[in-house]
mmCIF file of N, CA and C and ligand atoms in Angstrom:
data_model
loop_
_atom_site.group_PDB
_atom_site.id
_atom_site.type_symbol
_atom_site.label_atom_id
_atom_site.label_comp_id
_atom_site.label_asym_id
_atom_site.label_seq_id
_atom_site.Cartn_x
_atom_site.Cartn_y
_atom_site.Cartn_z
ATOM 1 N N MET C 1 0.846 -1.209 -0.001
ATOM 2 C CA MET C 1 -0.003 -0.003 -0.002
ATOM 3 C C MET C 1 0.881 1.250 0.004
ATOM 4 N N ILE C 2 0.621 2.146 -0.928
ATOM 5 C CA ILE C 2 1.355 3.407 -0.977
ATOM 6 C C ILE C 2 0.496 4.465 -0.294
ATOM 7 N N ARG C 3 1.110 5.219 0.603
ATOM 8 C CA ARG C 3 0.358 6.264 1.276
ATOM 9 C C ARG C 3 0.933 7.629 0.944
ATOM 10 N N GLY C 4 0.088 8.652 1.104
ATOM 11 C CA GLY C 4 0.569 9.993 0.851
ATOM 12 C C GLY C 4 -0.391 11.010 1.422
ATOM 13 N N GLY C 5 -0.037 12.276 1.254
ATOM 14 C CA GLY C 5 -0.916 13.311 1.772
ATOM 15 C C GLY C 5 -0.354 14.693 1.502
ATOM 16 N N CYS C 6 -1.101 15.677 1.963
ATOM 17 C CA CYS C 6 -0.734 17.076 1.713
ATOM 18 C C CYS C 6 0.243 17.574 2.787
ATOM 19 N N LEU C 7 0.712 18.785 2.598
ATOM 20 C CA LEU C 7 1.705 19.353 3.517
ATOM 21 C C LEU C 7 1.182 19.505 4.943
ATOM 22 N N CYS C 8 -0.061 19.952 5.109
ATOM 23 C CA CYS C 8 -0.568 20.173 6.476
ATOM 24 C C CYS C 8 -1.000 18.883 7.148
ATOM 25 N N GLY C 9 -1.087 17.798 6.379
ATOM 26 C CA GLY C 9 -1.461 16.513 6.956
ATOM 27 C C GLY C 9 -2.963 16.301 7.031
ATOM 28 N N GLY C 10 -3.743 17.304 6.612
ATOM 29 C CA GLY C 10 -5.188 17.166 6.660
ATOM 30 C C GLY C 10 -5.722 16.118 5.698
ATOM 31 N N VAL C 11 -5.222 16.168 4.473
ATOM 32 C CA VAL C 11 -5.670 15.198 3.468
ATOM 33 C C VAL C 11 -4.692 14.037 3.423
ATOM 34 N N ARG C 12 -5.218 12.832 3.583
ATOM 35 C CA ARG C 12 -4.396 11.620 3.497
ATOM 36 C C ARG C 12 -5.075 10.662 2.526
ATOM 37 N N TYR C 13 -4.259 9.924 1.787
ATOM 38 C CA TYR C 13 -4.813 8.945 0.841
ATOM 39 C C TYR C 13 -3.956 7.707 0.846
ATOM 40 N N GLU C 14 -4.502 6.649 0.300
ATOM 41 C CA GLU C 14 -3.710 5.450 0.061
ATOM 42 C C GLU C 14 -4.003 4.921 -1.329
ATOM 43 N N ILE C 15 -2.970 4.305 -1.923
ATOM 44 C CA ILE C 15 -3.067 3.744 -3.268
ATOM 45 C C ILE C 15 -2.831 2.254 -3.145
ATOM 46 N N SER C 16 -3.763 1.465 -3.676
ATOM 47 C CA SER C 16 -3.581 0.013 -3.668
ATOM 48 C C SER C 16 -3.038 -0.418 -5.029
ATOM 49 N N GLY C 17 -2.318 -1.505 -5.022
ATOM 50 C CA GLY C 17 -1.803 -2.040 -6.291
ATOM 51 C C GLY C 17 -0.570 -1.326 -6.768
ATOM 52 N N GLU C 18 -0.200 -1.629 -7.997
ATOM 53 C CA GLU C 18 1.060 -1.144 -8.551
ATOM 54 C C GLU C 18 0.896 0.185 -9.266
ATOM 55 N N LEU C 19 1.990 0.898 -9.349
ATOM 56 C CA LEU C 19 2.040 2.091 -10.201
ATOM 57 C C LEU C 19 2.841 1.709 -11.440
ATOM 58 N N SER C 20 2.577 2.367 -12.559
ATOM 59 C CA SER C 20 3.337 2.027 -13.758
ATOM 60 C C SER C 20 4.655 2.786 -13.776
ATOM 61 N N GLU C 21 4.594 4.085 -13.802
ATOM 62 C CA GLU C 21 5.822 4.876 -13.796
ATOM 63 C C GLU C 21 5.467 6.289 -13.360
ATOM 64 N N ILE C 22 6.491 7.081 -13.155
ATOM 65 C CA ILE C 22 6.298 8.493 -12.858
ATOM 66 C C ILE C 22 6.601 9.281 -14.125
ATOM 67 N N CYS C 23 5.776 10.275 -14.359
ATOM 68 C CA CYS C 23 5.880 11.079 -15.577
ATOM 69 C C CYS C 23 6.085 12.536 -15.181
ATOM 70 N N PHE C 24 6.971 13.194 -15.885
ATOM 71 C CA PHE C 24 7.183 14.629 -15.647
ATOM 72 C C PHE C 24 6.462 15.422 -16.734
ATOM 73 N N CYS C 25 5.566 16.313 -16.352
ATOM 74 C CA CYS C 25 4.817 17.102 -17.339
ATOM 75 C C CYS C 25 5.279 18.546 -17.325
ATOM 76 N N HIS C 26 5.710 18.998 -18.503
ATOM 77 C CA HIS C 26 6.269 20.347 -18.639
ATOM 78 C C HIS C 26 5.259 21.345 -19.211
ATOM 79 N N CYS C 27 3.982 20.989 -19.279
ATOM 80 C CA CYS C 27 3.002 21.912 -19.870
ATOM 81 C C CYS C 27 2.886 23.161 -18.994
ATOM 82 N N GLN C 28 2.399 24.217 -19.614
ATOM 83 C CA GLN C 28 2.369 25.487 -18.882
ATOM 84 C C GLN C 28 1.419 25.435 -17.670
ATOM 85 N N MET C 29 0.334 24.674 -17.796
ATOM 86 C CA MET C 29 -0.591 24.581 -16.664
ATOM 87 C C MET C 29 0.072 23.900 -15.466
ATOM 88 N N CYS C 30 0.811 22.817 -15.725
ATOM 89 C CA CYS C 30 1.503 22.149 -14.618
ATOM 90 C C CYS C 30 2.574 23.066 -14.027
ATOM 91 N N ARG C 31 3.283 23.772 -14.890
ATOM 92 C CA ARG C 31 4.325 24.661 -14.373
ATOM 93 C C ARG C 31 3.717 25.720 -13.454
ATOM 94 N N ARG C 32 2.610 26.312 -13.907
ATOM 95 C CA ARG C 32 2.015 27.387 -13.108
ATOM 96 C C ARG C 32 1.401 26.868 -11.810
ATOM 97 N N ILE C 33 0.676 25.781 -11.892
ATOM 98 C CA ILE C 33 -0.044 25.355 -10.686
ATOM 99 C C ILE C 33 0.899 24.777 -9.630
ATOM 100 N N HIS C 34 2.003 24.176 -10.092
ATOM 101 C CA HIS C 34 2.963 23.636 -9.123
ATOM 102 C C HIS C 34 4.004 24.676 -8.730
ATOM 103 N N GLY C 35 4.176 25.698 -9.560
ATOM 104 C CA GLY C 35 5.216 26.698 -9.290
ATOM 105 C C GLY C 35 6.605 26.153 -9.492
ATOM 106 N N THR C 36 6.719 25.144 -10.342
ATOM 107 C CA THR C 36 7.978 24.430 -10.558
ATOM 108 C C THR C 36 8.168 24.244 -12.070
ATOM 109 N N PRO C 37 9.367 23.853 -12.525
ATOM 110 C CA PRO C 37 9.550 23.697 -13.982
ATOM 111 C C PRO C 37 8.733 22.556 -14.592
ATOM 112 N N PHE C 38 8.299 21.606 -13.784
ATOM 113 C CA PHE C 38 7.419 20.547 -14.304
ATOM 114 C C PHE C 38 6.666 19.897 -13.162
ATOM 115 N N GLY C 39 5.530 19.282 -13.488
ATOM 116 C CA GLY C 39 4.781 18.510 -12.501
ATOM 117 C C GLY C 39 5.216 17.065 -12.569
ATOM 118 N N SER C 40 5.098 16.339 -11.469
ATOM 119 C CA SER C 40 5.448 14.917 -11.471
ATOM 120 C C SER C 40 4.213 14.119 -11.031
ATOM 121 N N TYR C 41 3.918 13.072 -11.792
ATOM 122 C CA TYR C 41 2.678 12.338 -11.574
ATOM 123 C C TYR C 41 2.877 10.834 -11.720
ATOM 124 N N ALA C 42 2.016 10.102 -11.057
ATOM 125 C CA ALA C 42 1.884 8.664 -11.319
ATOM 126 C C ALA C 42 0.413 8.409 -11.595
ATOM 127 N N ALA C 43 0.140 7.759 -12.727
ATOM 128 C CA ALA C 43 -1.243 7.485 -13.108
ATOM 129 C C ALA C 43 -1.744 6.230 -12.396
ATOM 130 N N VAL C 44 -2.949 6.319 -11.871
ATOM 131 C CA VAL C 44 -3.582 5.144 -11.258
ATOM 132 C C VAL C 44 -5.035 5.059 -11.731
ATOM 133 N N ARG C 45 -5.636 3.890 -11.577
ATOM 134 C CA ARG C 45 -7.063 3.773 -11.858
ATOM 135 C C ARG C 45 -7.825 4.361 -10.669
ATOM 136 N N PRO C 46 -8.982 4.967 -10.923
ATOM 137 C CA PRO C 46 -9.712 5.622 -9.816
ATOM 138 C C PRO C 46 -9.945 4.711 -8.614
ATOM 139 N N GLU C 47 -10.198 3.426 -8.881
ATOM 140 C CA GLU C 47 -10.495 2.526 -7.761
ATOM 141 C C GLU C 47 -9.254 2.185 -6.940
ATOM 142 N N GLN C 48 -8.075 2.568 -7.427
ATOM 143 C CA GLN C 48 -6.854 2.320 -6.648
ATOM 144 C C GLN C 48 -6.662 3.347 -5.531
ATOM 145 N N ARG C 49 -7.291 4.503 -5.666
ATOM 146 C CA ARG C 49 -7.077 5.572 -4.676
ATOM 147 C C ARG C 49 -8.227 5.651 -3.702
ATOM 148 N N ARG C 50 -7.865 5.816 -2.439
ATOM 149 C CA ARG C 50 -8.897 5.996 -1.417
ATOM 150 C C ARG C 50 -8.416 7.086 -0.470
ATOM 151 N N TYR C 51 -9.257 8.094 -0.241
ATOM 152 C CA TYR C 51 -8.927 9.123 0.743
ATOM 153 C C TYR C 51 -9.222 8.568 2.128
ATOM 154 N N THR C 52 -8.265 8.693 3.031
ATOM 155 C CA THR C 52 -8.473 8.168 4.374
ATOM 156 C C THR C 52 -8.759 9.291 5.375
ATOM 157 N N SER C 53 -8.467 10.531 5.012
ATOM 158 C CA SER C 53 -8.910 11.662 5.843
ATOM 159 C C SER C 53 -8.853 12.953 5.032
ATOM 160 N N GLY C 54 -9.619 13.919 5.489
ATOM 161 C CA GLY C 54 -9.541 15.259 4.927
ATOM 162 C C GLY C 54 -10.259 15.491 3.615
ATOM 163 N N GLU C 55 -11.127 14.567 3.245
ATOM 164 C CA GLU C 55 -11.795 14.743 1.946
ATOM 165 C C GLU C 55 -12.553 16.074 1.881
ATOM 166 N N GLU C 56 -13.021 16.545 3.036
ATOM 167 C CA GLU C 56 -13.753 17.811 3.066
ATOM 168 C C GLU C 56 -12.861 19.014 2.798
ATOM 169 N N LEU C 57 -11.540 18.809 2.880
ATOM 170 C CA LEU C 57 -10.594 19.910 2.624
ATOM 171 C C LEU C 57 -10.243 20.046 1.149
ATOM 172 N N ILE C 58 -10.625 19.058 0.355
ATOM 173 C CA ILE C 58 -10.173 19.024 -1.036
ATOM 174 C C ILE C 58 -10.969 20.015 -1.881
ATOM 175 N N ALA C 59 -10.239 20.881 -2.549
ATOM 176 C CA ALA C 59 -10.845 21.830 -3.480
ATOM 177 C C ALA C 59 -10.365 21.459 -4.876
ATOM 178 N N GLU C 60 -11.075 21.953 -5.872
ATOM 179 C CA GLU C 60 -10.639 21.666 -7.221
ATOM 180 C C GLU C 60 -10.707 22.871 -8.109
ATOM 181 N N TYR C 61 -9.788 22.922 -9.057
ATOM 182 C CA TYR C 61 -9.751 24.007 -10.025
ATOM 183 C C TYR C 61 -9.924 23.405 -11.426
ATOM 184 N N PRO C 62 -10.941 23.858 -12.154
ATOM 185 C CA PRO C 62 -11.143 23.345 -13.504
ATOM 186 C C PRO C 62 -10.153 23.996 -14.467
ATOM 187 N N SER C 63 -9.045 23.319 -14.769
ATOM 188 C CA SER C 63 -7.972 23.939 -15.532
ATOM 189 C C SER C 63 -8.198 23.879 -17.032
ATOM 190 N N SER C 64 -9.011 22.940 -17.493
ATOM 191 C CA SER C 64 -9.374 22.880 -18.910
ATOM 192 C C SER C 64 -10.682 22.112 -19.014
ATOM 193 N N ALA C 65 -11.247 22.088 -20.210
ATOM 194 C CA ALA C 65 -12.573 21.476 -20.384
ATOM 195 C C ALA C 65 -12.578 20.040 -19.871
ATOM 196 N N GLY C 66 -13.411 19.765 -18.875
ATOM 197 C CA GLY C 66 -13.555 18.409 -18.368
ATOM 198 C C GLY C 66 -12.489 17.970 -17.396
ATOM 199 N N ALA C 67 -11.513 18.833 -17.142
ATOM 200 C CA ALA C 67 -10.403 18.420 -16.286
ATOM 201 C C ALA C 67 -10.318 19.291 -15.031
ATOM 202 N N VAL C 68 -9.997 18.663 -13.905
ATOM 203 C CA VAL C 68 -9.808 19.408 -12.673
ATOM 204 C C VAL C 68 -8.476 19.052 -12.044
ATOM 205 N N ARG C 69 -7.955 20.011 -11.316
ATOM 206 C CA ARG C 69 -6.761 19.796 -10.511
ATOM 207 C C ARG C 69 -7.201 19.969 -9.069
ATOM 208 N N THR C 70 -6.974 18.943 -8.272
ATOM 209 C CA THR C 70 -7.431 18.992 -6.888
ATOM 210 C C THR C 70 -6.269 19.384 -5.979
ATOM 211 N N PHE C 71 -6.628 20.059 -4.903
ATOM 212 C CA PHE C 71 -5.615 20.533 -3.964
ATOM 213 C C PHE C 71 -6.223 20.674 -2.585
ATOM 214 N N CYS C 72 -5.359 20.737 -1.577
ATOM 215 C CA CYS C 72 -5.834 20.933 -0.206
ATOM 216 C C CYS C 72 -6.141 22.417 -0.018
ATOM 217 N N SER C 73 -7.355 22.708 0.420
ATOM 218 C CA SER C 73 -7.759 24.095 0.569
ATOM 219 C C SER C 73 -7.104 24.776 1.773
ATOM 220 N N ARG C 74 -6.478 23.979 2.659
ATOM 221 C CA ARG C 74 -5.819 24.563 3.823
ATOM 222 C C ARG C 74 -4.352 24.889 3.546
ATOM 223 N N CYS C 75 -3.624 23.977 2.916
ATOM 224 C CA CYS C 75 -2.191 24.217 2.712
ATOM 225 C C CYS C 75 -1.805 24.425 1.253
ATOM 226 N N GLY C 76 -2.710 24.148 0.321
ATOM 227 C CA GLY C 76 -2.423 24.405 -1.089
ATOM 228 C C GLY C 76 -1.742 23.268 -1.828
ATOM 229 N N SER C 77 -1.416 22.181 -1.142
ATOM 230 C CA SER C 77 -0.738 21.068 -1.819
ATOM 231 C C SER C 77 -1.587 20.537 -2.976
ATOM 232 N N LYS C 78 -0.950 20.346 -4.128
ATOM 233 C CA LYS C 78 -1.638 19.773 -5.267
ATOM 234 C C LYS C 78 -1.745 18.268 -5.074
ATOM 235 N N LEU C 79 -2.905 17.709 -5.362
ATOM 236 C CA LEU C 79 -3.119 16.294 -5.087
ATOM 237 C C LEU C 79 -3.256 15.436 -6.343
ATOM 238 N N ALA C 80 -3.980 15.939 -7.330
ATOM 239 C CA ALA C 80 -4.204 15.086 -8.502
ATOM 240 C C ALA C 80 -4.699 15.909 -9.689
ATOM 241 N N PHE C 81 -4.573 15.291 -10.851
ATOM 242 C CA PHE C 81 -5.162 15.806 -12.080
ATOM 243 C C PHE C 81 -6.152 14.752 -12.542
ATOM 244 N N GLU C 82 -7.394 15.173 -12.765
ATOM 245 C CA GLU C 82 -8.431 14.215 -13.128
ATOM 246 C C GLU C 82 -9.183 14.752 -14.341
ATOM 247 N N ASN C 83 -9.267 13.933 -15.393
ATOM 248 C CA ASN C 83 -9.856 14.369 -16.646
ATOM 249 C C ASN C 83 -11.049 13.484 -16.978
ATOM 250 N N SER C 84 -12.230 14.094 -17.131
ATOM 251 C CA SER C 84 -13.425 13.287 -17.398
ATOM 252 C C SER C 84 -13.373 12.638 -18.782
ATOM 253 N N GLN C 85 -12.484 13.122 -19.649
ATOM 254 C CA GLN C 85 -12.340 12.491 -20.967
ATOM 255 C C GLN C 85 -11.505 11.211 -20.886
ATOM 256 N N THR C 86 -10.754 11.058 -19.808
ATOM 257 C CA THR C 86 -9.996 9.812 -19.595
ATOM 258 C C THR C 86 -10.280 9.335 -18.164
ATOM 259 N N PRO C 87 -11.547 8.909 -17.912
ATOM 260 C CA PRO C 87 -11.962 8.568 -16.542
ATOM 261 C C PRO C 87 -11.283 7.318 -15.998
ATOM 262 N N GLU C 88 -10.611 6.566 -16.871
ATOM 263 C CA GLU C 88 -9.979 5.323 -16.423
ATOM 264 C C GLU C 88 -8.677 5.577 -15.670
ATOM 265 N N GLU C 89 -8.210 6.830 -15.693
ATOM 266 C CA GLU C 89 -6.973 7.101 -14.940
ATOM 267 C C GLU C 89 -7.025 8.472 -14.270
ATOM 268 N N ILE C 90 -6.413 8.542 -13.108
ATOM 269 C CA ILE C 90 -6.195 9.833 -12.457
ATOM 270 C C ILE C 90 -4.702 9.948 -12.190
ATOM 271 N N TRP C 91 -4.232 11.160 -12.235
ATOM 272 C CA TRP C 91 -2.800 11.389 -12.108
ATOM 273 C C TRP C 91 -2.520 11.943 -10.706
ATOM 274 N N ILE C 92 -1.853 11.151 -9.914
ATOM 275 C CA ILE C 92 -1.530 11.541 -8.532
ATOM 276 C C ILE C 92 -0.210 12.312 -8.549
ATOM 277 N N THR C 93 -0.145 13.413 -7.815
ATOM 278 C CA THR C 93 1.110 14.164 -7.757
ATOM 279 C C THR C 93 2.132 13.368 -6.948
ATOM 280 N N ALA C 94 3.233 13.027 -7.627
ATOM 281 C CA ALA C 94 4.206 12.101 -7.045
ATOM 282 C C ALA C 94 4.916 12.689 -5.825
ATOM 283 N N GLY C 95 4.979 14.018 -5.741
ATOM 284 C CA GLY C 95 5.642 14.636 -4.599
ATOM 285 C C GLY C 95 4.884 14.453 -3.288
ATOM 286 N N THR C 96 3.640 14.000 -3.364
ATOM 287 C CA THR C 96 2.861 13.829 -2.126
ATOM 288 C C THR C 96 2.969 12.423 -1.543
ATOM 289 N N PHE C 97 3.686 11.509 -2.230
ATOM 290 C CA PHE C 97 3.869 10.169 -1.654
ATOM 291 C C PHE C 97 4.733 10.251 -0.405
ATOM 292 N N ASP C 98 4.406 9.420 0.580
ATOM 293 C CA ASP C 98 5.177 9.411 1.831
ATOM 294 C C ASP C 98 6.602 8.910 1.625
ATOM 295 N N GLY C 99 6.716 7.743 1.056
ATOM 296 C CA GLY C 99 8.043 7.123 0.953
ATOM 297 C C GLY C 99 8.362 6.778 -0.477
ATOM 298 N N ASP C 100 8.930 5.599 -0.671
ATOM 299 C CA ASP C 100 9.282 5.157 -2.021
ATOM 300 C C ASP C 100 8.082 4.435 -2.634
ATOM 301 N N PRO C 101 7.507 4.992 -3.701
ATOM 302 C CA PRO C 101 6.337 4.350 -4.295
ATOM 303 C C PRO C 101 6.700 3.102 -5.109
ATOM 304 N N GLY C 102 7.998 2.826 -5.237
ATOM 305 C CA GLY C 102 8.401 1.608 -5.917
ATOM 306 C C GLY C 102 8.542 1.739 -7.426
ATOM 307 N N VAL C 103 8.289 2.909 -7.947
ATOM 308 C CA VAL C 103 8.495 3.152 -9.386
ATOM 309 C C VAL C 103 9.402 4.350 -9.553
ATOM 310 N N ARG C 104 9.922 4.481 -10.756
ATOM 311 C CA ARG C 104 10.844 5.554 -11.064
ATOM 312 C C ARG C 104 10.336 6.366 -12.257
ATOM 313 N N PRO C 105 10.852 7.576 -12.443
ATOM 314 C CA PRO C 105 10.437 8.368 -13.602
ATOM 315 C C PRO C 105 10.716 7.650 -14.900
ATOM 316 N N GLY C 106 9.767 7.771 -15.842
ATOM 317 C CA GLY C 106 9.937 7.103 -17.128
ATOM 318 C C GLY C 106 9.914 8.038 -18.316
ATOM 319 N N SER C 107 9.293 9.214 -18.161
ATOM 320 C CA SER C 107 9.186 10.073 -19.332
ATOM 321 C C SER C 107 8.950 11.535 -18.966
ATOM 322 N N HIS C 108 9.279 12.364 -19.918
ATOM 323 C CA HIS C 108 8.944 13.781 -19.883
ATOM 324 C C HIS C 108 7.900 14.009 -20.962
ATOM 325 N N ILE C 109 6.803 14.678 -20.628
ATOM 326 C CA ILE C 109 5.812 14.990 -21.659
ATOM 327 C C ILE C 109 5.615 16.503 -21.752
ATOM 328 N N PHE C 110 5.018 16.913 -22.862
ATOM 329 C CA PHE C 110 4.825 18.336 -23.169
ATOM 330 C C PHE C 110 6.137 19.130 -23.082
ATOM 331 N N VAL C 111 7.210 18.484 -23.560
ATOM 332 C CA VAL C 111 8.483 19.206 -23.523
ATOM 333 C C VAL C 111 8.502 20.380 -24.499
ATOM 334 N N GLY C 112 7.512 20.382 -25.440
ATOM 335 C CA GLY C 112 7.379 21.533 -26.343
ATOM 336 C C GLY C 112 7.002 22.806 -25.600
ATOM 337 N N SER C 113 6.473 22.649 -24.362
ATOM 338 C CA SER C 113 6.087 23.814 -23.543
ATOM 339 C C SER C 113 7.050 24.052 -22.391
ATOM 340 N N LYS C 114 8.179 23.396 -22.442
ATOM 341 C CA LYS C 114 9.148 23.428 -21.355
ATOM 342 C C LYS C 114 9.589 24.858 -21.008
ATOM 343 N N ALA C 115 9.876 25.084 -19.733
ATOM 344 C CA ALA C 115 10.419 26.376 -19.309
ATOM 345 C C ALA C 115 11.768 26.574 -20.008
ATOM 346 N N PRO C 116 11.949 27.741 -20.644
ATOM 347 C CA PRO C 116 13.195 27.953 -21.406
ATOM 348 C C PRO C 116 14.447 27.925 -20.542
ATOM 349 N N TRP C 117 14.287 28.163 -19.261
ATOM 350 C CA TRP C 117 15.447 28.213 -18.368
ATOM 351 C C TRP C 117 15.788 26.859 -17.768
ATOM 352 N N TYR C 118 14.991 25.832 -18.093
ATOM 353 C CA TYR C 118 15.254 24.517 -17.527
ATOM 354 C C TYR C 118 15.753 23.562 -18.591
ATOM 355 N N GLU C 119 16.884 22.925 -18.353
ATOM 356 C CA GLU C 119 17.435 21.961 -19.288
ATOM 357 C C GLU C 119 17.249 20.556 -18.752
ATOM 358 N N ILE C 120 16.673 19.679 -19.573
ATOM 359 C CA ILE C 120 16.503 18.272 -19.177
ATOM 360 C C ILE C 120 17.848 17.577 -19.351
ATOM 361 N N THR C 121 18.357 17.000 -18.296
ATOM 362 C CA THR C 121 19.705 16.418 -18.355
ATOM 363 C C THR C 121 19.707 14.909 -18.163
ATOM 364 N N ASP C 122 18.508 14.281 -18.115
ATOM 365 C CA ASP C 122 18.484 12.822 -18.008
ATOM 366 C C ASP C 122 18.200 12.202 -19.374
ATOM 367 N N ASP C 123 18.178 10.884 -19.423
ATOM 368 C CA ASP C 123 17.997 10.179 -20.697
ATOM 369 C C ASP C 123 16.583 9.624 -20.862
ATOM 370 N N LEU C 124 15.639 10.104 -20.053
ATOM 371 C CA LEU C 124 14.280 9.572 -20.138
ATOM 372 C C LEU C 124 13.645 9.965 -21.468
ATOM 373 N N LYS C 125 12.664 9.180 -21.870
ATOM 374 C CA LYS C 125 11.919 9.450 -23.089
ATOM 375 C C LYS C 125 11.286 10.851 -23.021
ATOM 376 N N GLN C 126 11.285 11.548 -24.142
ATOM 377 C CA GLN C 126 10.663 12.881 -24.201
ATOM 378 C C GLN C 126 9.608 12.916 -25.294
ATOM 379 N N SER C 127 8.465 13.533 -24.999
ATOM 380 C CA SER C 127 7.435 13.720 -26.010
ATOM 381 C C SER C 127 7.085 15.199 -26.078
ATOM 382 N N PRO C 128 6.894 15.712 -27.300
ATOM 383 C CA PRO C 128 6.554 17.122 -27.422
ATOM 384 C C PRO C 128 5.213 17.447 -26.769
ATOM 385 N N GLU C 129 4.250 16.468 -26.832
ATOM 386 C CA GLU C 129 2.967 16.655 -26.170
ATOM 387 C C GLU C 129 2.727 15.481 -25.232
ATOM 388 N N ASP C 130 1.482 15.007 -25.177
ATOM 389 C CA ASP C 130 1.253 13.911 -24.215
ATOM 390 C C ASP C 130 1.644 12.552 -24.789
ATOM 391 N N SER C 131 2.337 11.802 -24.081
ATOM 392 C CA SER C 131 2.885 10.455 -24.320
ATOM 393 C C SER C 131 3.440 10.153 -25.700
HETATM 394 ZN ZN1 ZN W 1 -3.218 20.307 3.532
HETATM 395 ZN ZN1 ZN W 2 0.927 19.191 -17.527
#
């Protein structure tokens, strides 16, 4: 079981089963909402995630048609990206995992929108847009 949560500890979740890989997203929306050069995510099926506390603290921002970014309304931690056009997966923010989720980064996506001041220096797969 993989566990995680927000900075203030109000929102806690657990993930059952395996994760495939961690993905770094360089799109402008991820850069802005995380305040970092890229967002880091692990995709899971909705039934793999269960909130164990703080569900009432979760707020969401509709960042594009059909898609929301959820965050803790008390501390601001980003929790997930969820798109109704791809309901079979939700993207959990990898920085909120407690320990080692057992998977490693596998790809950079939306590198066409990459911050000009950030240079990718690893050998992971890169895609100009999604996957
Ligand atoms: Zn919080
Ligand atoms: Zn993105």
